Tab-separated table of C-alpha atoms and ligand atoms in Angstrom:
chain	number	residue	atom	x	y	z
S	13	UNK	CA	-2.718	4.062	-13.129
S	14	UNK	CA	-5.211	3.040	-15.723
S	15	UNK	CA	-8.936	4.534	-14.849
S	16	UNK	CA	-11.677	5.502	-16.461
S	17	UNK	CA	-10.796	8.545	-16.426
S	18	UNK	CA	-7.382	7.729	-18.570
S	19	UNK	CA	-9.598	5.942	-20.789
S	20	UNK	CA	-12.376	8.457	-21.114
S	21	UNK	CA	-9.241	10.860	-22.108
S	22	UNK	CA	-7.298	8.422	-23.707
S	23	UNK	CA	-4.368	9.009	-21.685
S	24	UNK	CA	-1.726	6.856	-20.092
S	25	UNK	CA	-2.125	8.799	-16.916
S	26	UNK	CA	-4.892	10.679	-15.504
S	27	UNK	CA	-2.733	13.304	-14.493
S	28	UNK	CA	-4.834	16.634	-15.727
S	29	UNK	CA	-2.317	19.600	-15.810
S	30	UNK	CA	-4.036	22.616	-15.507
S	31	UNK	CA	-1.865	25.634	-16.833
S	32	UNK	CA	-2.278	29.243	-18.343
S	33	UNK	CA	0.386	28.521	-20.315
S	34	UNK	CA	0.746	26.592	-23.370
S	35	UNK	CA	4.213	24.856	-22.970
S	36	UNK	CA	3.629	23.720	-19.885
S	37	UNK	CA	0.066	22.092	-21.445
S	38	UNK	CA	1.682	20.919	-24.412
S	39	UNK	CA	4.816	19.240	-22.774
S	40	UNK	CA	2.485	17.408	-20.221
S	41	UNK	CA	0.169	15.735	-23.110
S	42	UNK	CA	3.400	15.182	-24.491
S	43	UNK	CA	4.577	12.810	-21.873
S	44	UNK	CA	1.451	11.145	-21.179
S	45	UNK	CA	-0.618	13.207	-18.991
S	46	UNK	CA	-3.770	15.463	-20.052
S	47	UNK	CA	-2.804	19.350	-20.042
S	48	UNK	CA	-5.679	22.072	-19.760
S	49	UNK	CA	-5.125	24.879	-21.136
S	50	UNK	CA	-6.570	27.965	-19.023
S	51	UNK	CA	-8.208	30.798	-21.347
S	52	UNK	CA	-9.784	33.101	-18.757
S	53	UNK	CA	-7.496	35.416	-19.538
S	54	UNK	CA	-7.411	35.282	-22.922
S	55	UNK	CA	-8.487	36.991	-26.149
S	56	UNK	CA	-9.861	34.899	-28.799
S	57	UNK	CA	-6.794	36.135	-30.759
S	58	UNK	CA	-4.606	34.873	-28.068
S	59	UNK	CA	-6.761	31.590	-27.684
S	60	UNK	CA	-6.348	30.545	-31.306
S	61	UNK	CA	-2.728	31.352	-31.836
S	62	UNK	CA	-2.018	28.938	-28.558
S	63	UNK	CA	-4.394	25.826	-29.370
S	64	UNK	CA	-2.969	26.159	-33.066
S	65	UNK	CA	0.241	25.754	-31.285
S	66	UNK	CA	-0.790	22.879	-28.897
S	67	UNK	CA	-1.934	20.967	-31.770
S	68	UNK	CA	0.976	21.320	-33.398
S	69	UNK	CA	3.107	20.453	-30.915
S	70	UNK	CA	1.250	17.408	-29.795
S	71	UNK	CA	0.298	15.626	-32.526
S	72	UNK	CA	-2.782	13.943	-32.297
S	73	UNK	CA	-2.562	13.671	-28.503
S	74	UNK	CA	-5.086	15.180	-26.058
S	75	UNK	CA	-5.217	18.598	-24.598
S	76	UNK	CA	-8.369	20.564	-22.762
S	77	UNK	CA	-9.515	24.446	-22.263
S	78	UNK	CA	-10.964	25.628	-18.680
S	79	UNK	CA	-12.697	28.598	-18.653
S	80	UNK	CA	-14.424	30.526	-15.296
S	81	UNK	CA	-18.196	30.438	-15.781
S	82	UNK	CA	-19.493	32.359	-12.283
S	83	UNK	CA	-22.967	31.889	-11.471
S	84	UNK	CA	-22.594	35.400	-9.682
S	85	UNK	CA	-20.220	38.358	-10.992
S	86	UNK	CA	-21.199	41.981	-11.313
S	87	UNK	CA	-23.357	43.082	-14.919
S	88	UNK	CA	-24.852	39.055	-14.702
S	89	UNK	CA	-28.305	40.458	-15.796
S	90	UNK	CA	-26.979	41.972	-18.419
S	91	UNK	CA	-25.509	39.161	-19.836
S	92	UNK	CA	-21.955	40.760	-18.841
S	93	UNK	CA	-20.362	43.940	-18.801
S	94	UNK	CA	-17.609	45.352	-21.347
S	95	UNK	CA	-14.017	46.258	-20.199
S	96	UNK	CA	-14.740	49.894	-20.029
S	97	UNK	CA	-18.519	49.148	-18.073
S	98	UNK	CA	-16.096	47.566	-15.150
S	99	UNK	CA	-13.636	50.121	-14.983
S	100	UNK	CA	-16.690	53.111	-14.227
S	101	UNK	CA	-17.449	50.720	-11.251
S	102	UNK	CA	-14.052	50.958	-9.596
S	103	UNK	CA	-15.499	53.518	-6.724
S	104	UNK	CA	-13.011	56.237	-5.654
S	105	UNK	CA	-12.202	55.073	-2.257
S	106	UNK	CA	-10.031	51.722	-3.414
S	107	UNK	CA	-8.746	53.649	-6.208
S	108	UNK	CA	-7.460	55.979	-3.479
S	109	UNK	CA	-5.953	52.446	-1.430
S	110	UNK	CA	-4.152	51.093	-4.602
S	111	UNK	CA	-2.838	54.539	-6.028
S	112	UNK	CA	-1.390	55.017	-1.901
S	113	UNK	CA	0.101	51.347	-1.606
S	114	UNK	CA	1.831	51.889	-4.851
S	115	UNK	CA	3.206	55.357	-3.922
S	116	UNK	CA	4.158	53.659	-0.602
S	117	UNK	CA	6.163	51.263	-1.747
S	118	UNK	CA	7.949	53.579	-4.404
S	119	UNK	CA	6.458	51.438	-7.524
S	120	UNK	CA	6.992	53.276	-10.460
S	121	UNK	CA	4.348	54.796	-12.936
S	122	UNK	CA	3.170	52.458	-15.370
S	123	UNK	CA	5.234	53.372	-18.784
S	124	UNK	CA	5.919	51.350	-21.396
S	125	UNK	CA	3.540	48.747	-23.356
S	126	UNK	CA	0.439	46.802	-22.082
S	127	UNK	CA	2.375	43.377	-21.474
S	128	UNK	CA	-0.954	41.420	-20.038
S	129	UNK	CA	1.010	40.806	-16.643
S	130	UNK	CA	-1.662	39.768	-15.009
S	131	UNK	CA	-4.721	40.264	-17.625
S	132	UNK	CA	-7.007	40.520	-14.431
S	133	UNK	CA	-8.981	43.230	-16.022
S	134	UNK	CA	-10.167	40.804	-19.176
S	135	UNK	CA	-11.355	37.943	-16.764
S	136	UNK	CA	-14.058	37.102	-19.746
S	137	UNK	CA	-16.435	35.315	-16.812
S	138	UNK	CA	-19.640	36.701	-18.541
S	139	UNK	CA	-21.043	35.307	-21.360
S	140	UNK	CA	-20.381	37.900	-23.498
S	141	UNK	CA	-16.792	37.146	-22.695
S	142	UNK	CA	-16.398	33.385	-22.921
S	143	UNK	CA	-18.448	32.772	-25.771
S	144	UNK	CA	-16.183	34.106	-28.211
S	145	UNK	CA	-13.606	31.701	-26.569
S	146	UNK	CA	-15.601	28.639	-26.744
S	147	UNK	CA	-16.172	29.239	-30.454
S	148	UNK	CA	-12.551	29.471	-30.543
S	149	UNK	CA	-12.128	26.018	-28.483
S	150	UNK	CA	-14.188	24.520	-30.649
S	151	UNK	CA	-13.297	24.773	-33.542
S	152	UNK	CA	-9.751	22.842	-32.392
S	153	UNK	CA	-9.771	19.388	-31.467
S	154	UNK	CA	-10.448	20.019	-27.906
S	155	UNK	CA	-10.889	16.619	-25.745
S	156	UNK	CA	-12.182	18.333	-22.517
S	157	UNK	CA	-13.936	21.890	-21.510
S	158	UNK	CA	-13.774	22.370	-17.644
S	159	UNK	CA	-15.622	25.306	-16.400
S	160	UNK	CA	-15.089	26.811	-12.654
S	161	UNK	CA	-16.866	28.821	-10.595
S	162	UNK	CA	-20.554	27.881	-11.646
S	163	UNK	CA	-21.751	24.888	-13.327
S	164	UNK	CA	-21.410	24.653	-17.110
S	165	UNK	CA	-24.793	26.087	-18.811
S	166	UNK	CA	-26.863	23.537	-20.518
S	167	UNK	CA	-26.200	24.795	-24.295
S	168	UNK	CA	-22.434	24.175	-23.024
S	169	UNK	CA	-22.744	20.638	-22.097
S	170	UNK	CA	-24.915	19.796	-25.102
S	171	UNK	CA	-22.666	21.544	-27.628
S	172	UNK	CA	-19.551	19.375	-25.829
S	173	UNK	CA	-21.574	16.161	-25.802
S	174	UNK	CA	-22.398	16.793	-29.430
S	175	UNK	CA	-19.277	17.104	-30.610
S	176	UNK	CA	-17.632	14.267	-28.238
S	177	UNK	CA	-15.895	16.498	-26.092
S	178	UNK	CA	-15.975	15.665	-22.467
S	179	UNK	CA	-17.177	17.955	-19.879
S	180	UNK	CA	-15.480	18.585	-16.417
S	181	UNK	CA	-16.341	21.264	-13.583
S	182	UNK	CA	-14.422	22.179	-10.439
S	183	UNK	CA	-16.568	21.664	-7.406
S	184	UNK	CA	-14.964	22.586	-3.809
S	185	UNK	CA	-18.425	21.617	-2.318
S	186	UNK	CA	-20.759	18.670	-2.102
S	187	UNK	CA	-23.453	20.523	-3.385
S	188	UNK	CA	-21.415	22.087	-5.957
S	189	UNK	CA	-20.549	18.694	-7.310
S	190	UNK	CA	-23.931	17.739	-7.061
S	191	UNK	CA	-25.558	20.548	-9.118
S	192	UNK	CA	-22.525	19.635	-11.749
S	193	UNK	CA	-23.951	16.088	-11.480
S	194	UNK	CA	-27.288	17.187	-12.089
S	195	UNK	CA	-26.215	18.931	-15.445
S	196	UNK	CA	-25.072	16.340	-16.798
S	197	UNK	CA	-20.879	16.600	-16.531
S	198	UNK	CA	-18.662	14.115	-17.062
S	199	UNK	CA	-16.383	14.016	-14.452
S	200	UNK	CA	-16.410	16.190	-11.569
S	201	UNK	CA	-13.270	17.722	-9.802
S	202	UNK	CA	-13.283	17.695	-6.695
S	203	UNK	CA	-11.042	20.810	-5.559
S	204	UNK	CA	-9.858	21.368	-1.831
S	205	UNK	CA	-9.000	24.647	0.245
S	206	UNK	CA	-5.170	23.885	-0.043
S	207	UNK	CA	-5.337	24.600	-3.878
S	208	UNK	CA	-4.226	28.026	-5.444
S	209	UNK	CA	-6.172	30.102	-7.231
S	210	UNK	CA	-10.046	30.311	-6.326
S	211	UNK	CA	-10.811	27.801	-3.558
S	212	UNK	CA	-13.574	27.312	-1.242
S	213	UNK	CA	-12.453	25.954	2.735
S	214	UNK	CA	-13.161	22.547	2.790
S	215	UNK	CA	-9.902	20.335	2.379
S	216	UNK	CA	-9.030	17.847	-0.245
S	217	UNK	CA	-8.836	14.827	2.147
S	218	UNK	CA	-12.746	15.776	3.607
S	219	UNK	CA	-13.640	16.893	0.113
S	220	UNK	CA	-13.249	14.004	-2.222
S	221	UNK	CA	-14.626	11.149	-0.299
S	222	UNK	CA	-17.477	12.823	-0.059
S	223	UNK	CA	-18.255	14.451	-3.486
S	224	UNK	CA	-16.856	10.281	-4.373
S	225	UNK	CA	-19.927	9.050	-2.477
S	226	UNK	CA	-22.527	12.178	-3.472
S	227	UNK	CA	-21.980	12.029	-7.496
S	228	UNK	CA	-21.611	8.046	-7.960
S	229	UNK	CA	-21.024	6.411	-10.541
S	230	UNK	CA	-19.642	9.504	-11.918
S	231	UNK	CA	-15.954	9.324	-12.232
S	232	UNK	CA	-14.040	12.422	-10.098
S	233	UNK	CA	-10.708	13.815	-10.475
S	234	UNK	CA	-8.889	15.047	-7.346
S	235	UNK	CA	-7.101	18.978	-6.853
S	236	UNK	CA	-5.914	20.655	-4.154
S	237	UNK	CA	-2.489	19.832	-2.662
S	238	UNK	CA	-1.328	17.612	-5.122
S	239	UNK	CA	2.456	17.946	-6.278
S	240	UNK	CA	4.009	13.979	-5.870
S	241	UNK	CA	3.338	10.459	-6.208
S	242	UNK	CA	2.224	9.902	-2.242
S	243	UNK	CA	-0.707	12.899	-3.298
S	244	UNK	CA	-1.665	10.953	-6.127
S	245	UNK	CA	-1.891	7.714	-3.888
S	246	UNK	CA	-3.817	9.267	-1.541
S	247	UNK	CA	-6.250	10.909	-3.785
S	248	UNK	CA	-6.564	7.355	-5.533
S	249	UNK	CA	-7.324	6.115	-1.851
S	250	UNK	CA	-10.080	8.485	-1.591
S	251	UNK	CA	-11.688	7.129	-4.522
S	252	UNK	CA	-10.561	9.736	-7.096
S	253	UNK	CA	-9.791	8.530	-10.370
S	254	UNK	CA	-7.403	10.903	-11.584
S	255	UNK	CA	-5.807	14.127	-10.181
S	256	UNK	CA	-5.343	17.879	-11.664
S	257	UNK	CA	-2.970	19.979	-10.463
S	258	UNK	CA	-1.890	23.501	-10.814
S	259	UNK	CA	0.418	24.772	-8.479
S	260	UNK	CA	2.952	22.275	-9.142
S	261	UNK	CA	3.857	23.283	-12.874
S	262	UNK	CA	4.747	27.342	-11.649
S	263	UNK	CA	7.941	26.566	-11.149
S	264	UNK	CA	8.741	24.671	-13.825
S	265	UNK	CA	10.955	25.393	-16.624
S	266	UNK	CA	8.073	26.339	-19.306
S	267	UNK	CA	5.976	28.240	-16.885
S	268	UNK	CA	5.921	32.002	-17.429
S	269	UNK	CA	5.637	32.691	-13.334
S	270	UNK	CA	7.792	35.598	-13.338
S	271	UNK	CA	11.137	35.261	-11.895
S	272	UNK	CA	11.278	37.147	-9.049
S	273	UNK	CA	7.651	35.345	-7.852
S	274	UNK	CA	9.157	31.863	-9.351
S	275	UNK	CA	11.987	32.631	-6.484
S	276	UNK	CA	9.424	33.590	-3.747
S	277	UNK	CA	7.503	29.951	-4.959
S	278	UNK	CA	10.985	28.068	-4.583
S	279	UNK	CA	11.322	29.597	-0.683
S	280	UNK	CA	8.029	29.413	0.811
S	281	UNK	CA	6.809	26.859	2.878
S	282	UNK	CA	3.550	25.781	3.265
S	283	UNK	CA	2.682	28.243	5.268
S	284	UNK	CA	2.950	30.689	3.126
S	285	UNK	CA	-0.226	31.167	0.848
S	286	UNK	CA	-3.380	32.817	1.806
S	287	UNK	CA	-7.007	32.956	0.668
S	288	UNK	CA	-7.611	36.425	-0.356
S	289	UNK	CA	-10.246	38.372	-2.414
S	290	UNK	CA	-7.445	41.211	-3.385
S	291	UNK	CA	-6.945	40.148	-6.797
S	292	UNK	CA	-10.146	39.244	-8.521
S	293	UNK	CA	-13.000	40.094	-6.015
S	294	UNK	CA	-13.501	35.913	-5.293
S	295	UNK	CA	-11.478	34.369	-2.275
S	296	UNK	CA	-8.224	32.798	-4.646
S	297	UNK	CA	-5.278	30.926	-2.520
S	298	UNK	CA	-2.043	33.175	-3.471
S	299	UNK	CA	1.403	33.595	-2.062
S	300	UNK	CA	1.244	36.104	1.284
S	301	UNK	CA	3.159	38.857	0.170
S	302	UNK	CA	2.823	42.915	1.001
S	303	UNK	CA	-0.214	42.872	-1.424
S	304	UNK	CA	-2.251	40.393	0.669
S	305	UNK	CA	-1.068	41.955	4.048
S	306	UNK	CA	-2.037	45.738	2.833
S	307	UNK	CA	-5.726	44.414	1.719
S	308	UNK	CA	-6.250	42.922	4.863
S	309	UNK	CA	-5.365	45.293	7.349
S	310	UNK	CA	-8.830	46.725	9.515
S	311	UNK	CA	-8.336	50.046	7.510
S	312	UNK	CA	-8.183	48.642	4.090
S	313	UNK	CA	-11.683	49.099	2.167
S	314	UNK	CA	-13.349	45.892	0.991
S	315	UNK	CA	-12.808	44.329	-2.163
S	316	UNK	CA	-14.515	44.639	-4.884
S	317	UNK	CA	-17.066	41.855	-6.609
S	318	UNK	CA	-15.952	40.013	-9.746
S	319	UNK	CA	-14.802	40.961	-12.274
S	320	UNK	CA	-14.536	45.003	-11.022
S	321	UNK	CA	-11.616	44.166	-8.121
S	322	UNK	CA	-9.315	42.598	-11.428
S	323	UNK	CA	-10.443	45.948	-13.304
S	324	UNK	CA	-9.052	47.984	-10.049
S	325	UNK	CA	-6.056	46.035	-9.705
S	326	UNK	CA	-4.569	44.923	-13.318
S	327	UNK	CA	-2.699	48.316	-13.655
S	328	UNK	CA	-1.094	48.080	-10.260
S	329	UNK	CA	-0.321	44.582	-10.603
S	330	UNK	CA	1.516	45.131	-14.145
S	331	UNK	CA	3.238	48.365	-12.732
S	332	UNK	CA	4.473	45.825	-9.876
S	333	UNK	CA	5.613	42.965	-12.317
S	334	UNK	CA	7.233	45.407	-14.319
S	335	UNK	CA	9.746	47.170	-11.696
S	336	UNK	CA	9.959	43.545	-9.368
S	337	UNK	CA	12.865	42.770	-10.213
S	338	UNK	CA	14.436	46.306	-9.848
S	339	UNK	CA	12.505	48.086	-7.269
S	340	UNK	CA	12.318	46.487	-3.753
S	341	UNK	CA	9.223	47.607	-2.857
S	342	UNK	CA	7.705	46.140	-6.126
S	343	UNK	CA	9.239	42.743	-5.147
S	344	UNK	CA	7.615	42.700	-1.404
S	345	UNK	CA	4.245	43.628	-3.508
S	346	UNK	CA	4.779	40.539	-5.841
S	347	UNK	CA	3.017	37.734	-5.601
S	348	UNK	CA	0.681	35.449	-8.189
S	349	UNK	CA	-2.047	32.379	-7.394
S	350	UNK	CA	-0.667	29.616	-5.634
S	351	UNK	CA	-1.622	26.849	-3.099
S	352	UNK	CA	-0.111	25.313	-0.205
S	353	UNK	CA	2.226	22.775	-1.913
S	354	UNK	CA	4.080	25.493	-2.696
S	355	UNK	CA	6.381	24.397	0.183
S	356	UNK	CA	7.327	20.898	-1.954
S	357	UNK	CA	8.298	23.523	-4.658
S	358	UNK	CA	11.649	23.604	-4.062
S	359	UNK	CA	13.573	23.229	-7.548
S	360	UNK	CA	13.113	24.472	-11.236
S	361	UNK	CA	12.710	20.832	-13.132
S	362	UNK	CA	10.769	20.666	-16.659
S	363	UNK	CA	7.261	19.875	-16.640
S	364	UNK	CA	7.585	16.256	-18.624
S	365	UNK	CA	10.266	15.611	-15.322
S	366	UNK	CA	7.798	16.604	-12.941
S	367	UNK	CA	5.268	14.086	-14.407
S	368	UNK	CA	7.754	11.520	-14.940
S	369	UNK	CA	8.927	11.818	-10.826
S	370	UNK	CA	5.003	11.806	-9.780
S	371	UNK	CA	4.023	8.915	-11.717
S	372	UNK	CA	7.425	6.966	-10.506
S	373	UNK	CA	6.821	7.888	-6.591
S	374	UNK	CA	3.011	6.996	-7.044
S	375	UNK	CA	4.480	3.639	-8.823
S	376	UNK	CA	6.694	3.226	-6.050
S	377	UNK	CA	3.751	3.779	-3.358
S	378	UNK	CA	1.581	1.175	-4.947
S	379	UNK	CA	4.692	-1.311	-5.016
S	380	UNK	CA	4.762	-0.702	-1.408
S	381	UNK	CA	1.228	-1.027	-0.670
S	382	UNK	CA	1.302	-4.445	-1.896
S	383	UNK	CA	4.639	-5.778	-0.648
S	384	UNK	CA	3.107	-4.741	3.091
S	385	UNK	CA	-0.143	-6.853	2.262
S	386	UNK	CA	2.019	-9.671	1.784
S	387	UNK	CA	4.336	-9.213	4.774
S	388	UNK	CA	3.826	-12.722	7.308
S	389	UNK	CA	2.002	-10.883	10.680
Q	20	LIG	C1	-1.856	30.199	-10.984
Q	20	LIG	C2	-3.173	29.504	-10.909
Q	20	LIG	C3	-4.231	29.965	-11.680
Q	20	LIG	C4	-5.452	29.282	-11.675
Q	20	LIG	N1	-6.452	29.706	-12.500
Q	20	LIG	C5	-7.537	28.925	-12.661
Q	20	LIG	C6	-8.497	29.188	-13.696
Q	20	LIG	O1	-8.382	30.169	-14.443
Q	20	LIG	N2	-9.515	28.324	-13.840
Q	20	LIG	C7	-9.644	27.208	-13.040
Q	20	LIG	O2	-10.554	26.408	-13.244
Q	20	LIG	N3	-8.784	26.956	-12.049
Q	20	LIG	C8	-7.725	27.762	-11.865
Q	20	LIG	N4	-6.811	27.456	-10.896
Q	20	LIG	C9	-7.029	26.276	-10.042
Q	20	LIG	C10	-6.510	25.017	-10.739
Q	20	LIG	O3	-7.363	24.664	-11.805
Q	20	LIG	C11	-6.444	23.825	-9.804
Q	20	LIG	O4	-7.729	23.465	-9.359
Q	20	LIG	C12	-5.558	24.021	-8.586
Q	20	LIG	O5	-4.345	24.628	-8.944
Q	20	LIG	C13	-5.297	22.657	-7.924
Q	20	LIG	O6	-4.636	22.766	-6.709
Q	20	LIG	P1	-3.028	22.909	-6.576
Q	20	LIG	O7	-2.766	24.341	-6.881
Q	20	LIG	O8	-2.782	22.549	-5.170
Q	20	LIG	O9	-2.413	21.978	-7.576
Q	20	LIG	C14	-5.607	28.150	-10.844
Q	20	LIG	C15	-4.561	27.725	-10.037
Q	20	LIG	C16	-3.352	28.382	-10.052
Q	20	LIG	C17	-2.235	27.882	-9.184
């Protein structure tokens, strides 16, 4: 499995785990992979208690950050808008459609404390909000900063590069890769429709050949649909170097997926997921669920841009995770950022197990591989 990306990260396998949670992260570099920690949704409070933590835990070994860098969000020309800016641009009218599907579904008023469920409404996309967070990142012993959504700025890449950090940056595009090429990243991931979270339409197995052949001899990682050892040997096959996955560690043991969505995640199929703007204003792959289904009926109003839609929708989508596991209408609501492997998601395993099975299937694929080369015709 050994690539230049493994090298470059100075891993055994170029397995990137991308994660909003630390264990998951920590227990990944721990068994030889590369885990990325996402801070999107973090405070810089939050964001140095949990790379003080990774560090601890892994001991030398290497760990990331990915933050979302949009080139286009709402307040850009002003350099970003604070948490109480977004919140006057929530217009009545979707107020009105999240206040009625709540109601309709019987979800109870939000009591109790803030818990962060979803932290939608402190995406920190604008600079104003991320740049707190990269002084945070680095100032630990960060090995990679990934940025999605827009290409890392200049200042970004120059700081990394300066301090020998490597720089990645989803691209779900050709000419997204390209303009990441152009800025001078170091490895490029190529990310397919079938990935959750924000996605663009163009699948994995169209998508990396070509961003292969567009950025040469820049190394690129594979996402998008990638969950087992056959994924990794076709993404290898494609000319990827490594892959990153995301949906795959949401059902593992460390991953704070709440239950009664960790449940919905272990019965789905692939069918099941759905590109949707409902929860932060950008088309993201999530689970289908009541939530998805009520913003895209003909009488729903439109979303709302980045990062206003996550300002509308944080309350409602705490209220939900609070009462889903006691109110059924909360639990049809439910549902979290996902892609379509979500139908190979089928058991609760811990994430060092999940890596150990991938790397053994891919292992097995490659014994295969060669065994067939030598076959007599
Ligand atoms: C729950 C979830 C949240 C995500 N959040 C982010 C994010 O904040 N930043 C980012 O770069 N990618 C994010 N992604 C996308 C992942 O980085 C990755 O590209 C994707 O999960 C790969 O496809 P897969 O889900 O099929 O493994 C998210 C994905 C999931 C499943």
């Amino acid at each position: 499995m050994r690539t230049r990306v493994s090298d470059r990260l100075g891993v055994e396998f170029p397995v990137l785990a991308f994660s909003h949670c630390r264990d998951v992260v920590a227990a990944v570099t721990n068994a030889g992979g590369f885990g990325v920690l996402g801070g999107v949704v973090h405070t810089p409070e939050r964001l140095e208690i949990d790379l003080s933590w990774i560090e601890d835990q892994t001991r030398g070994r290497p760990f990331g950050v990915d933050l979302l860098l949009p080139s286009k969000y709402e307040g850009a020309d002003e350099g970003g808008l604070d948490r109480d800016a977004v919140r006057h641009l929530v217009p009545p009218q979707q107020q009105a459609f999240v206040d009625d599907v709540l109601r309709r579904y019987g979800v109870p008023a939000g009591a109790g404390p803030d818990d962060g469920a979803a932290g939608l409404e402190v995406l920190r996309v604008s600079p104003k909000g991320y740049e707190p967070l990269l002084e945070v990142a680095f100032a630990h012993r960060i090995a990679l900063i990934a940025s999605a959504l827009g290409p890392p700025p200049p200042a970004l890449i120059e700081r990394a590069h300066a301090a020998g950090v490597t720089v990645a940056a989803l691209a779900g595009t050709v000419a997204h890769a390209e303009r990441h090429n152009a800025a001078g990243v170091d490895i490029i991931v190529a990310q397919g429709t079938e990935a959750g979270g924000h996605t663009g339409e163009i699948a994995t197995m169209v998508l990396v050949p070509d961003v292969v052949d567009a950025v040469h001899p820049t190394p690129v990682v594979a996402a998008g649909g990638i969950a087992c050892g056959r994924q990794i040997a076709a993404a290898f096959a494609l000319g990827a170097e490594g892959v990153w996955c995301g949906s795959v560690w949401l059902t593992t043991e460390e991953a704070e997926t709440h239950p009664v969505v960790k449940r919905k995640f272990l019965d789905a199929s692939a069918s099941d997921t759905v590109r949707s703007r409902s929860l932060t204003g950008k088309p993201a792959r999530m689970l289908r669920s009541a939530w998805t289904d009520e913003w895209a009926r003909d009488d729903a109003p439109p979303p709302l841009p980045m990062p206003v839609q996550g300002a509308l929708v944080a309350d409602a989508q705490r209220r939900i995770a609070r009462a889903a596991a006691s109110t059924p209408g909360a639990g049809q609501l439910a549902n979290y950022f996902v892609g379509q492997v979500v139908g190979r998601l089928d058991r609760i395993r811990p994430a060092r197990q999940v890596l150990i099975d991938m790397v053994t299937e891919y292992a097995d694929v490659v014994e295969r591989f060669a065994a067939q080369a030598q076959e007599p015709r």
